[in-house]
mmCIF file of C-alpha atoms in Angstrom:
data_model
loop_
_atom_site.group_PDB
_atom_site.id
_atom_site.type_symbol
_atom_site.label_atom_id
_atom_site.label_comp_id
_atom_site.label_asym_id
_atom_site.label_seq_id
_atom_site.Cartn_x
_atom_site.Cartn_y
_atom_site.Cartn_z
ATOM 1 C CA UNK A 231 85.355 63.166 89.188
ATOM 2 C CA UNK A 232 85.408 66.333 87.768
ATOM 3 C CA UNK A 233 88.543 68.386 88.829
ATOM 4 C CA UNK A 234 86.964 71.651 88.437
ATOM 5 C CA UNK A 235 84.556 70.227 91.339
ATOM 6 C CA UNK A 236 87.731 69.398 93.464
ATOM 7 C CA UNK A 237 89.165 73.115 92.843
ATOM 8 C CA UNK A 238 86.150 74.603 94.000
ATOM 9 C CA UNK A 239 85.892 72.479 97.213
ATOM 10 C CA UNK A 240 89.762 73.240 98.131
ATOM 11 C CA UNK A 241 88.823 77.131 97.221
ATOM 12 C CA UNK A 242 86.010 77.016 99.998
ATOM 13 C CA UNK A 243 87.877 74.957 102.388
ATOM 14 C CA UNK A 244 90.315 77.719 102.304
ATOM 15 C CA UNK A 245 88.478 80.933 102.129
ATOM 16 C CA UNK A 246 85.605 79.284 104.580
ATOM 17 C CA UNK A 247 82.506 80.271 102.715
ATOM 18 C CA UNK A 248 81.141 79.853 99.266
ATOM 19 C CA UNK A 249 81.288 83.762 98.488
ATOM 20 C CA UNK A 250 84.832 83.586 99.523
ATOM 21 C CA UNK A 251 85.485 80.426 97.171
ATOM 22 C CA UNK A 252 83.247 82.785 94.663
ATOM 23 C CA UNK A 253 85.255 85.826 94.909
ATOM 24 C CA UNK A 254 88.896 83.614 94.471
ATOM 25 C CA UNK A 255 87.876 81.740 91.757
ATOM 26 C CA UNK A 256 85.628 84.576 89.883
ATOM 27 C CA UNK A 257 82.085 82.515 89.512
ATOM 28 C CA UNK A 258 79.136 83.089 91.545
ATOM 29 C CA UNK A 259 78.332 81.615 94.854
ATOM 30 C CA UNK A 260 75.531 79.850 93.215
ATOM 31 C CA UNK A 261 77.920 78.034 91.288
ATOM 32 C CA UNK A 262 80.066 76.951 94.086
ATOM 33 C CA UNK A 263 76.702 76.089 96.062
ATOM 34 C CA UNK A 264 75.721 73.497 93.340
ATOM 35 C CA UNK A 265 79.655 72.064 92.708
ATOM 36 C CA UNK A 266 79.936 71.210 96.274
ATOM 37 C CA UNK A 267 76.226 69.920 96.705
ATOM 38 C CA UNK A 268 77.142 67.686 93.395
ATOM 39 C CA UNK A 269 80.380 66.539 95.181
ATOM 40 C CA UNK A 270 78.450 65.683 98.441
ATOM 41 C CA UNK A 271 75.790 63.590 96.638
ATOM 42 C CA UNK A 272 78.494 61.429 94.585
ATOM 43 C CA UNK A 273 80.714 60.900 97.650
ATOM 44 C CA UNK A 274 77.208 60.356 99.674
ATOM 45 C CA UNK A 275 78.995 62.118 102.435
ATOM 46 C CA UNK A 276 78.484 65.612 104.046
ATOM 47 C CA UNK A 277 82.132 68.114 103.487
ATOM 48 C CA UNK A 278 81.030 71.242 105.201
ATOM 49 C CA UNK A 279 78.906 71.892 108.175
ATOM 50 C CA UNK A 280 77.220 75.151 106.952
ATOM 51 C CA UNK A 281 75.717 78.564 109.067
ATOM 52 C CA UNK A 282 74.957 81.976 107.656
ATOM 53 C CA UNK A 283 78.422 83.178 106.886
ATOM 54 C CA UNK A 284 80.581 80.598 106.775
ATOM 55 C CA UNK A 285 81.310 76.765 106.053
ATOM 56 C CA UNK A 286 83.764 74.495 108.029
ATOM 57 C CA UNK A 287 84.830 71.005 107.033
ATOM 58 C CA UNK A 288 83.509 68.209 108.723
ATOM 59 C CA UNK A 289 85.927 65.151 109.425
ATOM 60 C CA UNK A 290 85.002 63.325 106.122
ATOM 61 C CA UNK A 291 85.516 66.530 104.402
ATOM 62 C CA UNK A 292 89.309 67.243 106.512
ATOM 63 C CA UNK A 293 89.915 63.578 105.369
ATOM 64 C CA UNK A 294 88.786 64.005 101.450
ATOM 65 C CA UNK A 295 90.734 67.590 101.384
ATOM 66 C CA UNK A 296 93.907 65.783 102.634
ATOM 67 C CA UNK A 297 93.849 63.264 99.742
ATOM 68 C CA UNK A 298 92.572 65.615 96.861
ATOM 69 C CA UNK A 299 94.432 68.926 97.397
ATOM 70 C CA UNK A 300 97.932 67.067 96.609
ATOM 71 C CA UNK A 301 96.418 65.704 93.417
ATOM 72 C CA UNK A 302 94.622 68.755 92.298
ATOM 73 C CA UNK A 303 97.795 70.439 92.579
ATOM 74 C CA UNK A 304 99.706 67.795 90.619
ATOM 75 C CA UNK A 305 97.389 68.084 88.236
ATOM 76 C CA UNK A 306 97.881 71.848 88.162
ATOM 77 C CA UNK A 307 101.539 71.416 87.519
ATOM 78 C CA UNK A 308 101.092 69.048 84.783
ATOM 79 C CA UNK A 309 98.630 71.577 82.668
ATOM 80 C CA UNK A 310 101.292 74.013 83.561
ATOM 81 C CA UNK A 311 103.729 72.456 82.068
ATOM 82 C CA UNK A 312 101.857 71.633 78.971
ATOM 83 C CA UNK A 313 100.660 75.476 78.505
ATOM 84 C CA UNK A 314 104.331 76.670 79.103
ATOM 85 C CA UNK A 315 105.869 74.505 76.265
ATOM 86 C CA UNK A 316 103.352 76.149 74.420
ATOM 87 C CA UNK A 317 102.654 79.761 75.179
ATOM 88 C CA UNK A 318 105.851 79.942 77.507
ATOM 89 C CA UNK A 319 105.039 81.106 81.188
ATOM 90 C CA UNK A 320 101.635 82.348 81.984
ATOM 91 C CA UNK A 321 98.800 82.176 84.427
ATOM 92 C CA UNK A 322 98.320 84.331 87.540
ATOM 93 C CA UNK A 323 101.165 84.582 90.269
ATOM 94 C CA UNK A 324 99.966 85.436 93.669
ATOM 95 C CA UNK A 325 102.768 87.428 95.303
ATOM 96 C CA UNK A 326 103.403 88.529 99.256
ATOM 97 C CA UNK A 327 105.843 91.299 100.814
ATOM 98 C CA UNK A 328 106.016 93.035 103.662
ATOM 99 C CA UNK A 329 103.965 96.711 103.504
ATOM 100 C CA UNK A 330 106.952 99.239 103.074
ATOM 101 C CA UNK A 331 109.208 96.825 101.439
ATOM 102 C CA UNK A 332 106.600 95.728 99.482
ATOM 103 C CA UNK A 333 105.206 99.159 98.487
ATOM 104 C CA UNK A 334 108.627 100.733 97.837
ATOM 105 C CA UNK A 335 110.690 98.043 96.074
ATOM 106 C CA UNK A 336 108.480 95.130 95.380
ATOM 107 C CA UNK A 337 105.851 96.979 93.033
ATOM 108 C CA UNK A 338 108.120 98.749 90.287
ATOM 109 C CA UNK A 339 109.372 95.653 89.770
ATOM 110 C CA UNK A 340 106.432 93.641 89.511
ATOM 111 C CA UNK A 341 105.485 96.257 86.967
ATOM 112 C CA UNK A 342 109.132 95.450 85.142
ATOM 113 C CA UNK A 343 108.359 91.960 84.964
ATOM 114 C CA UNK A 344 104.890 92.497 83.741
ATOM 115 C CA UNK A 345 106.214 93.803 80.804
ATOM 116 C CA UNK A 346 108.946 91.240 79.993
ATOM 117 C CA UNK A 347 106.139 88.528 80.824
ATOM 118 C CA UNK A 348 103.007 90.074 79.677
ATOM 119 C CA UNK A 349 100.815 86.750 79.881
ATOM 120 C CA UNK A 350 101.338 86.295 83.659
ATOM 121 C CA UNK A 351 99.043 88.064 85.854
ATOM 122 C CA UNK A 352 100.357 89.358 89.087
ATOM 123 C CA UNK A 353 98.226 89.661 92.674
ATOM 124 C CA UNK A 354 100.592 91.763 94.982
ATOM 125 C CA UNK A 355 99.298 91.682 98.586
ATOM 126 C CA UNK A 356 101.194 93.897 101.339
ATOM 127 C CA UNK A 357 101.146 92.747 104.814
ATOM 128 C CA UNK A 358 103.344 93.096 107.654
ATOM 129 C CA UNK A 359 101.977 89.718 109.368
ATOM 130 C CA UNK A 360 104.577 87.110 110.056
ATOM 131 C CA UNK A 361 102.624 83.909 110.596
ATOM 132 C CA UNK A 362 104.379 81.485 108.562
ATOM 133 C CA UNK A 363 101.142 79.683 107.516
ATOM 134 C CA UNK A 364 100.004 82.491 105.712
ATOM 135 C CA UNK A 365 102.605 82.271 102.896
ATOM 136 C CA UNK A 366 100.645 78.966 101.843
ATOM 137 C CA UNK A 367 98.444 80.892 100.223
ATOM 138 C CA UNK A 368 100.890 82.281 98.051
ATOM 139 C CA UNK A 369 103.186 81.092 94.824
ATOM 140 C CA UNK A 370 105.854 83.009 96.566
ATOM 141 C CA UNK A 371 106.264 85.694 99.249
ATOM 142 C CA UNK A 372 109.188 88.233 100.730
ATOM 143 C CA UNK A 373 109.475 88.383 103.930
ATOM 144 C CA UNK A 374 111.960 89.433 106.582
ATOM 145 C CA UNK A 375 113.786 86.771 108.570
ATOM 146 C CA UNK A 376 114.205 83.076 107.262
ATOM 147 C CA UNK A 377 110.848 81.462 108.128
ATOM 148 C CA UNK A 378 110.806 78.742 110.787
ATOM 149 C CA UNK A 379 107.863 76.696 110.170
ATOM 150 C CA UNK A 380 106.210 75.167 107.257
ATOM 151 C CA UNK A 381 107.505 72.966 104.251
ATOM 152 C CA UNK A 382 109.166 76.123 102.469
ATOM 153 C CA UNK A 383 112.202 76.524 99.859
ATOM 154 C CA UNK A 384 113.797 79.887 101.153
ATOM 155 C CA UNK A 385 116.398 82.011 99.210
ATOM 156 C CA UNK A 386 118.029 84.965 100.880
ATOM 157 C CA UNK A 387 117.243 87.720 98.461
ATOM 158 C CA UNK A 388 118.730 90.994 100.042
ATOM 159 C CA UNK A 389 120.934 91.872 102.910
ATOM 160 C CA UNK A 390 120.381 94.660 105.048
ATOM 161 C CA UNK A 391 121.283 96.356 108.211
ATOM 162 C CA UNK A 392 119.094 98.069 110.719
ATOM 163 C CA UNK A 393 119.698 101.556 112.164
ATOM 164 C CA UNK A 394 118.286 102.991 115.847
ATOM 165 C CA UNK A 395 117.428 106.504 114.600
ATOM 166 C CA UNK A 396 115.272 109.332 115.565
ATOM 167 C CA UNK A 397 114.436 113.191 114.121
ATOM 168 C CA UNK A 398 116.775 115.968 114.799
ATOM 169 C CA UNK A 399 114.434 117.984 116.897
ATOM 170 C CA UNK A 400 113.444 114.626 119.250
ATOM 171 C CA UNK A 401 117.419 115.409 120.368
ATOM 172 C CA UNK A 402 117.281 119.273 120.848
ATOM 173 C CA UNK A 403 116.748 118.812 124.965
ATOM 174 C CA UNK A 404 118.176 115.334 125.515
ATOM 175 C CA UNK A 405 120.981 113.486 125.225
ATOM 176 C CA UNK A 406 121.747 110.814 122.146
ATOM 177 C CA UNK A 407 122.288 107.863 123.519
ATOM 178 C CA UNK A 408 126.162 106.776 123.523
ATOM 179 C CA UNK A 409 125.817 103.299 124.244
ATOM 180 C CA UNK A 410 122.516 100.581 123.763
ATOM 181 C CA UNK A 411 121.654 100.750 127.248
ATOM 182 C CA UNK A 412 121.682 104.443 127.184
ATOM 183 C CA UNK A 413 117.894 103.866 125.674
ATOM 184 C CA UNK A 414 116.130 103.083 128.690
ATOM 185 C CA UNK A 415 116.170 107.014 128.912
ATOM 186 C CA UNK A 416 114.399 107.556 125.827
ATOM 187 C CA UNK A 417 110.949 107.329 124.467
ATOM 188 C CA UNK A 418 111.031 103.986 122.327
ATOM 189 C CA UNK A 419 108.593 103.423 119.424
ATOM 190 C CA UNK A 420 108.645 99.851 118.646
ATOM 191 C CA UNK A 421 106.735 97.505 116.593
ATOM 192 C CA UNK A 422 103.967 95.044 117.480
ATOM 193 C CA UNK A 423 104.382 91.394 116.155
ATOM 194 C CA UNK A 424 101.926 88.461 116.494
ATOM 195 C CA UNK A 425 100.571 90.103 119.793
ATOM 196 C CA UNK A 426 103.752 90.756 121.257
ATOM 197 C CA UNK A 427 105.955 93.921 121.557
ATOM 198 C CA UNK A 428 109.606 94.000 119.987
ATOM 199 C CA UNK A 429 111.045 95.759 122.800
ATOM 200 C CA UNK A 430 114.134 93.930 123.463
ATOM 201 C CA UNK A 431 116.398 95.173 120.537
ATOM 202 C CA UNK A 432 119.688 93.288 119.455
ATOM 203 C CA UNK A 433 123.233 94.903 119.640
ATOM 204 C CA UNK A 434 126.766 93.373 119.004
ATOM 205 C CA UNK A 435 128.609 94.324 122.257
ATOM 206 C CA UNK A 436 131.946 93.553 122.761
ATOM 207 C CA UNK A 437 131.720 90.726 120.142
ATOM 208 C CA UNK A 438 128.530 89.593 121.195
ATOM 209 C CA UNK A 439 124.656 89.559 120.565
ATOM 210 C CA UNK A 440 122.835 90.913 123.418
ATOM 211 C CA UNK A 441 119.293 92.100 123.894
ATOM 212 C CA UNK A 442 118.801 95.251 125.317
ATOM 213 C CA UNK A 443 115.500 96.354 126.967
ATOM 214 C CA UNK A 444 113.304 99.991 124.937
ATOM 215 C CA UNK A 445 110.728 101.376 126.922
ATOM 216 C CA UNK A 446 107.727 100.654 124.795
ATOM 217 C CA UNK A 447 106.471 104.800 124.925
ATOM 218 C CA UNK A 448 104.717 104.218 121.188
ATOM 219 C CA UNK A 449 103.891 100.803 119.658
ATOM 220 C CA UNK A 450 102.470 99.719 116.443
ATOM 221 C CA UNK A 451 101.733 96.688 113.828
ATOM 222 C CA UNK A 452 102.676 99.131 111.372
ATOM 223 C CA UNK A 453 106.101 99.711 110.181
ATOM 224 C CA UNK A 454 105.237 103.016 108.387
ATOM 225 C CA UNK A 455 103.473 104.565 111.464
ATOM 226 C CA UNK A 456 106.456 103.804 113.496
ATOM 227 C CA UNK A 457 108.607 105.372 111.058
ATOM 228 C CA UNK A 458 105.613 108.639 110.824
ATOM 229 C CA UNK A 459 106.145 108.901 114.493
ATOM 230 C CA UNK A 460 109.918 108.755 114.776
ATOM 231 C CA UNK A 461 109.577 111.796 111.949
ATOM 232 C CA UNK A 462 107.465 113.912 113.941
ATOM 233 C CA UNK A 463 109.835 113.594 117.035
ATOM 234 C CA UNK A 464 107.798 111.048 119.121
ATOM 235 C CA UNK A 465 111.333 108.869 120.348
ATOM 236 C CA UNK A 466 113.825 106.683 118.572
ATOM 237 C CA UNK A 467 112.899 103.862 116.286
ATOM 238 C CA UNK A 468 114.822 100.661 115.390
ATOM 239 C CA UNK A 469 114.089 100.651 111.101
ATOM 240 C CA UNK A 470 115.229 98.638 108.431
ATOM 241 C CA UNK A 471 117.816 100.639 106.107
ATOM 242 C CA UNK A 472 115.534 100.760 103.020
ATOM 243 C CA UNK A 473 112.953 102.410 104.949
ATOM 244 C CA UNK A 474 114.738 105.415 106.056
ATOM 245 C CA UNK A 475 117.822 105.640 103.792
ATOM 246 C CA UNK A 476 116.280 108.604 101.839
ATOM 247 C CA UNK A 477 115.075 110.401 105.551
ATOM 248 C CA UNK A 478 118.789 109.662 106.677
ATOM 249 C CA UNK A 479 120.206 111.602 103.414
ATOM 250 C CA UNK A 480 118.007 114.364 103.748
ATOM 251 C CA UNK A 481 118.271 114.961 107.409
ATOM 252 C CA UNK A 482 115.131 114.190 108.637
ATOM 253 C CA UNK A 483 116.357 111.343 110.654
ATOM 254 C CA UNK A 484 119.726 110.953 112.095
ATOM 255 C CA UNK A 485 121.322 107.391 112.810
ATOM 256 C CA UNK A 486 122.572 106.762 116.548
ATOM 257 C CA UNK A 487 124.741 104.631 118.010
ATOM 258 C CA UNK A 488 126.766 103.845 114.690
ATOM 259 C CA UNK A 489 129.475 102.199 116.319
ATOM 260 C CA UNK A 490 127.193 99.188 117.475
ATOM 261 C CA UNK A 491 125.521 96.739 115.121
ATOM 262 C CA UNK A 492 122.233 95.881 115.109
ATOM 263 C CA UNK A 493 120.989 92.196 114.081
ATOM 264 C CA UNK A 494 120.089 92.521 109.941
ATOM 265 C CA UNK A 495 116.796 92.947 108.368
ATOM 266 C CA UNK A 496 117.525 90.319 105.354
ATOM 267 C CA UNK A 497 114.499 89.747 102.661
ATOM 268 C CA UNK A 498 113.633 85.836 102.124
ATOM 269 C CA UNK A 499 112.198 84.728 99.179
ATOM 270 C CA UNK A 500 109.441 81.806 100.358
ATOM 271 C CA UNK A 501 107.942 79.638 98.140
ATOM 272 C CA UNK A 502 106.387 76.189 98.346
ATOM 273 C CA UNK A 503 108.528 72.993 98.647
ATOM 274 C CA UNK A 504 106.986 71.088 96.074
ATOM 275 C CA UNK A 505 108.375 68.580 93.163
ATOM 276 C CA UNK A 506 107.537 71.261 90.479
ATOM 277 C CA UNK A 507 107.540 74.831 90.878
ATOM 278 C CA UNK A 508 105.172 76.523 87.829
ATOM 279 C CA UNK A 509 107.186 78.351 85.288
ATOM 280 C CA UNK A 510 105.349 81.732 86.542
ATOM 281 C CA UNK A 511 107.091 81.252 89.973
ATOM 282 C CA UNK A 512 110.043 80.068 88.887
ATOM 283 C CA UNK A 513 110.255 83.239 86.226
ATOM 284 C CA UNK A 514 109.543 85.841 89.088
ATOM 285 C CA UNK A 515 112.057 84.331 91.424
ATOM 286 C CA UNK A 516 114.738 84.533 88.960
ATOM 287 C CA UNK A 517 113.492 87.934 87.792
ATOM 288 C CA UNK A 518 113.944 89.209 91.250
ATOM 289 C CA UNK A 519 117.139 87.554 92.067
ATOM 290 C CA UNK A 520 118.606 89.220 89.046
ATOM 291 C CA UNK A 521 117.525 92.621 89.892
ATOM 292 C CA UNK A 522 118.756 92.659 93.711
ATOM 293 C CA UNK A 523 122.548 90.542 92.311
ATOM 294 C CA UNK A 524 125.183 92.449 92.750
ATOM 295 C CA UNK A 525 125.747 95.660 95.056
ATOM 296 C CA UNK A 526 121.704 95.721 94.713
ATOM 297 C CA UNK A 527 121.890 92.944 97.103
ATOM 298 C CA UNK A 528 123.186 94.534 99.921
ATOM 299 C CA UNK A 529 121.551 97.875 101.654
ATOM 300 C CA UNK A 530 123.290 99.720 104.018
#
């Protein structure tokens, strides 16, 4: 069976359309259509139900995907292993990272990585989505917190604390909170994740981690938006130290409740649990681990 047809079939299943599969594989939609038609003719089954905008796997298609996806993955691993022995690490590397951390910390490292490994191309996607299933689309991902679902290998890349902070002019006409419960009297700027308000902030109080409810005066699914609101003096925000360390140092924000520890925002490297990790992925993981080793491995 033609492995190219199988790769097109898998891409179509992942993207949900012929056009999406074509973009992913950098081939024309017509080529995708021909490959799927040839595969269905050979198998004598319909693999997809089609509409004008998308296609979905049939029951036969789901069964076929379950069996052939691991085989194609093994084939790609074997090809990568042979190419690596001859050419060194190469190919396209797909990386995902949180929006602000990716822009500030990972994007500059990607360019340095490319100088060291010029035969590896990097596709960096920045998103604050936390659904663990999304990481399946990538060779590796950076994410805040350890994944709770899915078959992944995780490696702590960075330990970083979070801080409660606000702009000095926000506090001109109100008292700064002295204990976490005082936050109930303030304007809270909170994140939205997976449709839920993250308005319960965890503090260590008398040696025990306790949840404190914060009024969600403003909320956004973008960490950069919540930071911009805080800088404008709209309220109190809970931020990872890597986001606000410059603002704190230059006085645009001030840390509140410094005597109370907040749960950390550790960054983890996440990659699929598979027998063979491609050399391009291993090289990138080792590169990041070295970059954040030692004092750089902890922020705040």
